[in-house]
DNA sequence: TTGCTCCTCACGTCACGTGAGGTGGC
DNA sequence: TTGCTCCTCACGTCACGTGAGGTGGC
């Protein structure tokens, strides 16, 4: 009944797409008329609509062909999984859309909300410019990669600065940058940091140690790279928290 | 601060993706350290997150590069358009998901709902097997390609069969299949069909003539191909409806 | 007759993925 | 030292798109 062009228009695909599906064995080659043209039935159109639904859902063509050879029950189950996958992809795209709207609304080249204030506090407490730069980079990165978790983490960090004991540990950490890695001050600093962390957080619930976020670990690595002393403090703290 | 691998993990892309973005000029090449490794700042991560938002929204990489060179206002407007496009794509995917769920639930290899009954009626009215097959194909195709409009069109078709005059026209159409294309019966039939159509529908609101659906036209073409007499009827009816 | 559609190769494209073969960092 | 990461080509892949060069249908 239908030529390849008519079928293509009916289903909303290109002629080439249909020919590719024939070549890959997704859609059986139909009868040819006396001049060699493919002639399609409505059943072919129904098949093509099904194939398109799967292809649009992101299923690779090779897997769609496998579906055709499986049993009806298998196919049913596979379709369910594909639909679930698609649901996840859709919500991913909705998050992408949200980010686009945010980018369209404001200029994201500035510091994330609250970070400016956080940095101002650090400056007043006497932290070094190096530490401030590092913190600016850190929070920019956390906000860019984990927009939902970032505000909570920043608030937590702000609270820990309220405690003079904690604050002193951070100040000492900052100052340790230029120390020799073997300096005994470093061992003392690491011990205090471990104790303070254990008092502040439940064990097994340390911020930045949860599986959902490896960003702090990355930051830590990047931080470590810049100073042998900082590298040693990190090693000692990790050892202390594990034992 | 960050190596390419760390940046990749932070943003959730592959190392290769980042290198491709450098090669295509989407993301500027960062400084290298003394051993030739690329070293990224948090700002680079923010840039990369923006690029990914656009890429995930389906914007071609070449257009993303153009965005970077445009003014801020242009970029803002372009982002809005991208977000709108994405919204459309998302609702398309939601329809795809709905189709997948339907395929997972029931076996779609059978006739669409109501078509079986329609065909039974046609048989009782004395239509030929050829006509029944054609109608089965036609409705299967319409339901596959226009699932939301199809039930209404089928109901409309059912109603027109209630009218003995209309029904006779269809029966004569069916029977004309084997007539010579020059047979005067055909001219009479075409005149009656035009009159009935004009009485039944508002001019400019003929079903299947609206822009939203070229399916009936395709079907008609396919139908025409099988009989010179039917081809002639179609030509005469179109001429009659236009004048 | 003229424009439109169909046919089959063959090559192009887009956004990466995958080694190959070699070097640097903890 | 050993496994992991980085580097630069070069080629592969997936799902089509795009001619090339030719023929059929209204």
XYZ file of C-alpha atoms (C1' of nucleotides) in Angstrom:
538
model
C 0.000 0.000 0.000
C 2.460 2.674 1.143
C 5.767 3.627 -0.423
C 8.767 4.280 1.809
C 8.262 8.039 1.588
C 4.597 7.809 2.578
C 5.436 5.546 5.491
C 8.188 7.927 6.592
C 5.817 10.915 6.588
C 3.086 8.947 8.352
C 5.329 7.945 11.244
C 7.436 11.100 11.246
C 10.866 9.699 10.430
C 13.207 10.086 7.457
C 13.330 7.672 4.532
C 16.947 6.981 5.432
C 15.942 5.946 8.954
C 13.617 3.277 7.579
C 16.296 1.958 5.233
C 18.768 1.806 8.142
C 16.247 -0.201 10.160
C 15.970 -2.663 7.267
C 19.767 -2.929 6.987
C 20.078 -3.594 10.727
C 17.278 -6.137 10.749
C 14.918 -4.157 12.978
C 12.123 -3.936 10.454
C 11.703 -6.774 7.935
C 12.083 -5.825 4.280
C 8.582 -5.598 2.761
C 7.499 -6.872 -0.635
C 8.699 -4.954 -3.678
C 6.397 -3.885 -6.491
C 7.212 -4.675 -10.110
C 9.540 -1.698 -10.374
C 11.518 -2.547 -7.262
C 9.847 -0.073 -4.862
C 9.221 -1.257 -1.303
C 5.487 -1.511 -0.515
C 4.435 -1.286 3.132
C 1.266 -2.371 4.930
C -0.291 -0.689 7.947
C 1.189 -3.485 10.076
C 4.646 -2.311 9.052
C 3.682 1.182 10.195
C 2.628 -0.197 13.579
C 5.940 -2.047 13.892
C 7.824 1.101 12.975
C 5.939 3.134 15.571
C 6.968 0.592 18.224
C 10.595 0.687 17.115
C 10.568 4.465 17.238
C 9.153 4.488 20.762
C 12.101 2.352 21.870
C 14.680 4.307 19.856
C 13.397 7.631 21.208
C 13.660 6.194 24.696
C 17.368 5.765 23.986
C 17.499 2.002 23.448
C 20.372 1.147 21.047
C 19.177 -0.288 17.738
C 21.066 -3.538 18.368
C 19.059 -4.090 21.567
C 15.782 -3.296 19.828
C 16.536 -6.083 17.383
C 17.153 -8.464 20.301
C 13.760 -7.522 21.734
C 12.078 -8.774 18.568
C 13.616 -12.239 18.972
C 12.763 -12.625 22.677
C 9.608 -14.128 24.146
C 6.543 -12.022 24.809
C 7.052 -12.072 28.581
C 10.701 -11.059 28.267
C 9.743 -8.248 25.957
C 7.077 -7.077 28.384
C 9.627 -6.991 31.214
C 12.230 -5.260 29.053
C 9.709 -2.599 28.030
C 8.988 -1.936 31.693
C 12.684 -1.449 32.412
C 13.071 0.848 29.410
C 10.152 2.952 30.623
C 11.727 3.186 34.083
C 15.068 4.224 32.579
C 13.278 6.838 30.542
C 11.574 8.192 33.658
C 15.007 8.670 35.206
C 16.310 10.356 32.060
C 13.307 12.675 32.030
C 13.881 13.820 35.595
C 17.552 14.319 34.737
C 16.525 16.549 31.856
C 14.171 18.434 34.134
C 17.102 19.177 36.449
C 19.090 20.283 33.389
C 16.226 22.571 32.454
C 16.237 24.059 35.932
C 19.962 24.784 35.657
C 19.437 26.412 32.268
C 16.722 28.662 33.705
C 19.071 29.668 36.491
C 21.833 30.406 33.990
C 19.374 32.430 31.899
C 18.231 34.393 34.933
C 21.458 35.397 36.634
C 25.116 35.672 35.901
C 26.651 32.587 37.460
C 30.192 33.904 37.127
C 29.958 35.359 40.605
C 30.379 33.588 43.893
C 27.477 31.389 45.010
C 25.076 32.842 47.622
C 26.541 33.023 51.103
C 30.108 32.360 50.071
C 31.073 36.030 49.951
C 29.909 36.417 53.575
C 31.731 33.266 54.584
C 34.979 34.580 53.066
C 34.542 37.947 54.805
C 34.234 36.163 58.137
C 37.386 34.159 57.436
C 39.275 37.359 56.642
C 38.153 38.964 59.910
C 39.306 35.881 61.818
C 42.786 36.332 60.334
C 42.980 33.586 57.726
C 45.594 34.016 54.986
C 44.845 35.130 51.449
C 45.943 31.724 50.262
C 43.324 30.098 52.500
C 40.650 32.518 51.272
C 41.417 31.764 47.626
C 41.342 28.069 48.337
C 37.988 28.355 50.104
C 36.523 30.438 47.276
C 37.541 27.796 44.759
C 36.309 24.994 46.992
C 32.837 26.434 47.510
C 32.461 27.464 43.888
C 33.200 23.890 42.922
C 30.861 22.390 45.516
C 28.007 24.682 44.456
C 28.616 23.930 40.782
C 28.658 20.166 41.175
C 26.297 19.591 44.125
C 23.886 22.532 44.098
C 21.403 20.945 46.482
C 23.862 19.781 49.150
C 26.126 22.848 49.029
C 24.107 25.331 51.144
C 23.859 22.823 53.995
C 27.574 22.108 53.924
C 28.374 25.836 53.923
C 26.087 26.429 56.893
C 27.747 23.585 58.779
C 31.162 25.041 58.035
C 30.013 28.437 59.278
C 28.796 26.938 62.557
C 32.094 25.206 63.200
C 33.804 28.606 62.968
C 31.674 29.799 65.905
C 33.598 27.431 68.185
C 36.935 29.090 69.123
C 38.612 25.708 69.507
C 37.617 24.576 66.006
C 38.466 27.948 64.559
C 41.959 27.756 66.064
C 42.478 24.359 64.434
C 41.635 25.807 61.023
C 43.917 28.788 61.671
C 46.746 26.461 62.622
C 46.050 24.352 59.535
C 46.323 27.484 57.421
C 49.583 28.514 59.102
C 51.098 25.025 58.797
C 51.406 25.468 55.034
C 55.069 26.401 55.154
C 56.159 24.069 57.982
C 58.512 21.166 57.465
C 56.501 17.930 57.096
C 58.357 16.435 60.091
C 57.601 19.313 62.451
C 56.030 17.964 65.715
C 53.513 20.840 65.618
C 51.841 18.918 62.814
C 51.296 15.804 64.914
C 49.719 17.880 67.664
C 47.479 19.705 65.176
C 46.301 16.445 63.631
C 45.451 15.002 67.063
C 43.372 18.062 67.931
C 41.601 17.947 64.572
C 40.675 14.278 65.024
C 39.336 14.890 68.532
C 37.274 17.917 67.458
C 35.818 16.088 64.478
C 34.843 13.106 66.616
C 33.167 15.358 69.182
C 31.283 17.349 66.556
C 29.974 14.534 64.367
C 28.535 11.056 64.914
C 31.014 8.432 63.814
C 30.101 7.150 60.351
C 28.346 10.409 59.619
C 31.252 12.690 58.888
C 30.392 15.387 56.373
C 32.047 14.899 53.031
C 32.749 11.289 53.836
C 29.353 10.060 52.681
C 29.183 8.109 49.460
C 27.013 10.720 47.753
C 29.881 13.164 47.443
C 33.536 12.593 46.638
C 34.063 16.294 46.051
C 35.613 17.068 49.455
C 38.068 14.225 48.842
C 38.997 15.740 45.498
C 39.409 19.158 47.020
C 41.527 17.661 49.749
C 43.747 16.034 47.137
C 44.099 19.307 45.307
C 44.828 21.102 48.556
C 47.418 18.510 49.548
C 49.276 18.901 46.294
C 50.297 22.433 47.223
C 52.106 21.708 50.504
C 53.998 18.695 51.915
C 52.996 19.729 55.439
C 49.298 19.804 54.539
C 49.695 16.431 52.880
C 51.081 15.000 56.112
C 48.299 16.523 58.242
C 45.716 14.917 55.967
C 47.409 11.514 56.240
C 47.518 11.726 60.056
C 43.885 12.874 60.338
C 42.628 10.066 58.132
C 44.588 7.538 60.125
C 43.221 8.980 63.379
C 39.582 8.913 62.239
C 39.821 5.316 61.021
C 41.206 3.911 64.281
C 44.396 22.635 41.522
C 42.548 19.781 39.847
C 43.884 17.318 37.306
C 41.731 16.393 34.333
C 40.635 13.143 35.993
C 39.573 14.911 39.178
C 37.661 17.511 37.224
C 35.977 14.794 35.186
C 34.822 12.947 38.315
C 33.699 16.146 40.003
C 31.455 17.149 37.113
C 30.470 13.622 36.088
C 31.905 13.443 32.581
C 34.688 11.410 30.994
C 38.249 12.617 30.615
C 37.828 12.285 26.869
C 34.819 14.603 26.937
C 36.906 17.359 28.519
C 39.690 16.899 25.974
C 37.153 17.078 23.148
C 35.800 20.340 24.564
C 39.341 21.738 24.532
C 39.892 20.596 20.952
C 36.623 22.207 19.839
C 37.333 25.432 21.673
C 34.438 25.159 24.146
C 36.580 25.158 27.231
C 39.898 27.063 27.163
C 43.023 24.983 27.697
C 44.193 25.533 31.304
C 47.756 25.991 32.483
C 50.020 22.963 32.429
C 52.163 21.946 35.389
C 55.879 21.278 34.966
C 55.231 17.744 33.738
C 52.691 18.753 31.128
C 49.508 17.879 33.049
C 46.555 20.211 32.701
C 45.719 21.958 35.998
C 42.149 23.235 36.455
C 40.654 25.800 38.790
C 37.176 25.758 40.292
C 36.203 28.379 37.691
C 36.968 25.850 34.978
C 34.640 23.419 36.754
C 31.881 26.032 36.760
C 32.395 26.641 33.041
C 32.287 22.911 32.383
C 29.058 22.535 34.355
C 27.486 25.249 32.175
C 28.667 23.579 28.988
C 27.274 20.244 30.141
C 23.894 21.790 30.905
C 23.717 23.007 27.309
C 25.079 19.774 25.816
C 22.632 17.664 27.819
C 19.856 19.896 26.565
C 20.840 18.820 23.060
C 22.637 21.952 21.888
C 25.339 21.004 19.329
C 28.873 21.698 20.554
C 29.485 24.127 17.693
C 26.556 26.270 18.872
C 27.749 26.162 22.466
C 31.033 27.641 21.299
C 29.138 30.439 19.541
C 27.296 31.184 22.775
C 30.617 31.893 24.473
C 31.499 34.571 21.940
C 28.115 36.336 21.981
C 27.104 39.180 24.261
C 25.615 38.545 27.649
C 22.097 39.549 26.584
C 22.229 37.342 23.496
C 23.408 34.467 25.637
C 20.581 35.062 28.097
C 18.017 34.974 25.280
C 19.575 31.904 23.691
C 19.498 30.085 27.021
C 15.803 30.838 27.310
C 15.153 29.352 23.870
C 17.201 26.278 24.714
C 15.199 25.784 27.895
C 11.947 26.079 25.930
C 13.173 23.557 23.356
C 14.105 21.238 26.154
C 10.636 21.575 27.676
C 9.180 20.442 24.359
C 11.605 17.534 24.165
C 10.695 16.497 27.683
C 6.986 16.373 26.948
C 7.777 14.403 23.793
C 9.678 11.906 25.909
C 6.776 11.742 28.336
C 4.504 10.770 25.444
C 7.077 8.174 24.397
C 7.041 6.839 27.931
C 3.268 6.581 27.840
C 3.464 4.586 24.597
C 6.068 2.291 26.127
C 3.813 1.637 29.122
C 0.961 0.806 26.777
C 3.189 -1.558 24.812
C 4.354 -3.156 28.069
C 0.784 -3.585 29.277
C -1.040 -4.992 26.284
C -0.264 -6.771 23.085
C -0.512 -4.096 20.411
C -0.448 -6.583 17.579
C -4.219 -6.729 17.595
C -6.693 -4.315 16.106
C -7.165 -1.028 17.965
C -10.268 -0.710 20.200
C -13.550 -0.314 18.284
C -12.117 -1.265 14.910
C -13.200 -4.908 15.166
C -16.812 -3.773 15.743
C -16.576 -1.279 12.899
C -15.394 -4.002 10.523
C -18.181 -6.335 11.670
C -20.726 -3.635 10.836
C -19.201 -3.135 7.398
C -19.416 -6.856 6.761
C -23.100 -6.944 7.766
C -23.783 -4.017 5.410
C -22.354 -6.079 2.530
C -18.967 -4.472 1.927
C -16.397 -6.585 0.065
C -13.480 -8.394 1.719
C -11.147 -6.075 -0.159
C -12.853 -3.067 1.426
C -12.688 -4.678 4.886
C -8.952 -5.352 4.560
C -8.359 -1.818 3.381
C -10.328 -0.413 6.303
C -8.472 -2.615 8.805
C -5.141 -1.353 7.464
C -6.354 2.229 7.380
C -7.538 2.291 10.989
C -4.528 0.421 12.273
C -2.354 3.067 10.654
C -4.399 5.970 11.964
C -4.374 4.591 15.510
C -0.626 3.942 15.334
C 0.281 7.389 14.077
C -2.405 9.602 15.634
C -3.517 7.799 18.806
C -5.355 10.783 20.252
C -7.319 11.777 17.143
C -8.136 8.255 15.962
C -11.093 7.360 18.242
C -12.929 10.536 17.213
C -12.369 9.886 13.519
C -13.596 6.300 13.915
C -16.738 7.439 15.732
C -17.419 9.973 12.986
C -17.014 7.298 10.349
C -19.395 5.026 12.262
C -22.019 7.763 12.370
C -21.858 8.359 8.649
C -22.698 4.675 8.127
C -25.971 5.222 9.996
C -27.188 7.347 7.093
C -28.457 5.016 4.331
C -27.556 7.558 1.634
C -23.958 7.892 2.798
C -23.702 4.149 3.279
C -24.833 3.584 -0.304
C -22.138 5.906 -1.551
C -19.472 3.894 0.248
C -20.966 0.665 -1.079
C -20.897 2.052 -4.616
C -17.334 3.219 -4.094
C -16.414 -0.298 -3.025
C -18.131 -1.811 -6.049
C -16.554 0.666 -8.498
C -13.165 -0.947 -8.012
C -13.375 -3.010 -11.159
C -15.155 -0.458 -13.360
C -13.526 1.155 -16.356
C -12.202 4.604 -15.391
C -14.398 6.191 -18.094
C -17.640 4.609 -16.908
C -20.329 7.329 -16.387
C -21.348 5.607 -13.146
C -18.178 7.040 -11.700
C -19.134 10.621 -12.504
C -22.502 10.148 -10.855
C -20.930 8.565 -7.795
C -18.427 11.398 -7.435
C -21.250 13.993 -7.648
C -23.214 12.247 -4.912
C -20.105 11.948 -2.718
C -19.344 15.657 -3.061
C -22.921 16.633 -2.182
C -23.041 14.323 0.844
C -19.721 15.559 2.146
C -20.747 19.186 1.793
C -24.018 18.519 3.636
C -22.331 16.627 6.446
C -19.408 18.937 7.165
C -18.802 22.664 7.342
C -16.732 23.821 4.405
C -13.095 24.204 5.437
C -13.615 21.710 8.227
C -13.556 18.480 6.279
C -12.140 15.628 8.339
C -8.729 14.511 7.179
C -8.242 17.721 5.276
C -6.921 19.612 8.267
C -3.231 20.373 8.387
C -2.709 18.333 11.538
C -3.139 15.106 9.680
C -1.928 14.061 6.267
C -2.653 10.449 7.040
C -6.007 10.244 5.227
C -4.318 11.729 2.170
C -1.644 9.067 2.331
C -4.219 6.350 2.720
C -6.143 7.772 -0.187
C -3.006 7.719 -2.327
C -2.361 4.134 -1.338
C -5.980 3.238 -2.047
C -5.891 4.941 -5.420
C -2.847 2.984 -6.477
C -4.857 -0.233 -6.527
C -7.571 0.779 -9.027
C -7.745 3.228 -11.948
C -11.484 3.690 -11.299
C -10.886 4.636 -7.666
C -8.156 7.013 -8.769
C -10.618 8.751 -11.053
C -13.284 9.018 -8.350
C -10.789 10.631 -6.056
C -9.768 13.159 -8.721
C -13.410 14.077 -9.398
C -14.280 14.413 -5.695
C -11.315 16.668 -4.990
C -12.231 18.827 -7.956
C -15.842 19.002 -6.784
C -14.954 19.979 -3.196
C -12.570 22.706 -4.305
C -15.066 24.483 -6.591
C 7.877 16.101 -20.816
C 8.896 17.625 -16.079
C 9.319 17.380 -11.337
C 9.008 14.161 -7.823
C 10.150 9.685 -5.820
C 12.502 5.589 -5.699
C 16.850 2.562 -5.976
C 21.828 1.331 -4.280
C 26.381 2.342 -2.926
C 29.737 5.300 -0.624
C 31.251 8.658 2.150
C 30.334 12.371 5.856
C 29.128 13.830 10.585
C 28.447 14.363 15.469
C 30.057 13.311 20.094
C 32.483 10.953 21.913
C 34.951 5.711 23.078
C 38.950 2.846 22.691
C 43.315 1.340 22.250
C 48.583 2.278 21.334
C 52.680 3.598 22.989
C 54.897 6.335 26.095
C 55.782 9.160 30.587
C 54.911 11.176 35.353
C 53.202 10.942 40.395
C 52.327 8.671 45.150
C 58.747 -0.558 42.617
C 53.885 -0.882 41.293
C 49.530 0.589 40.014
C 47.341 4.613 38.712
C 47.070 8.776 35.923
C 48.472 11.643 32.433
C 49.977 12.741 27.480
C 49.108 12.625 22.161
C 47.713 10.616 17.972
C 44.720 7.531 15.344
C 41.043 4.856 14.498
C 36.255 2.993 15.898
C 31.243 3.548 16.685
C 26.447 4.833 16.740
C 22.560 6.630 14.160
C 21.763 8.468 10.839
C 22.585 12.628 6.751
C 24.152 13.651 2.203
C 25.333 13.367 -2.289
C 26.155 10.447 -6.806
C 24.381 8.364 -10.513
C 20.633 6.144 -12.269
C 15.505 4.703 -13.010
C 10.314 4.707 -12.399
C 5.562 7.030 -11.760
C 1.828 10.785 -12.473
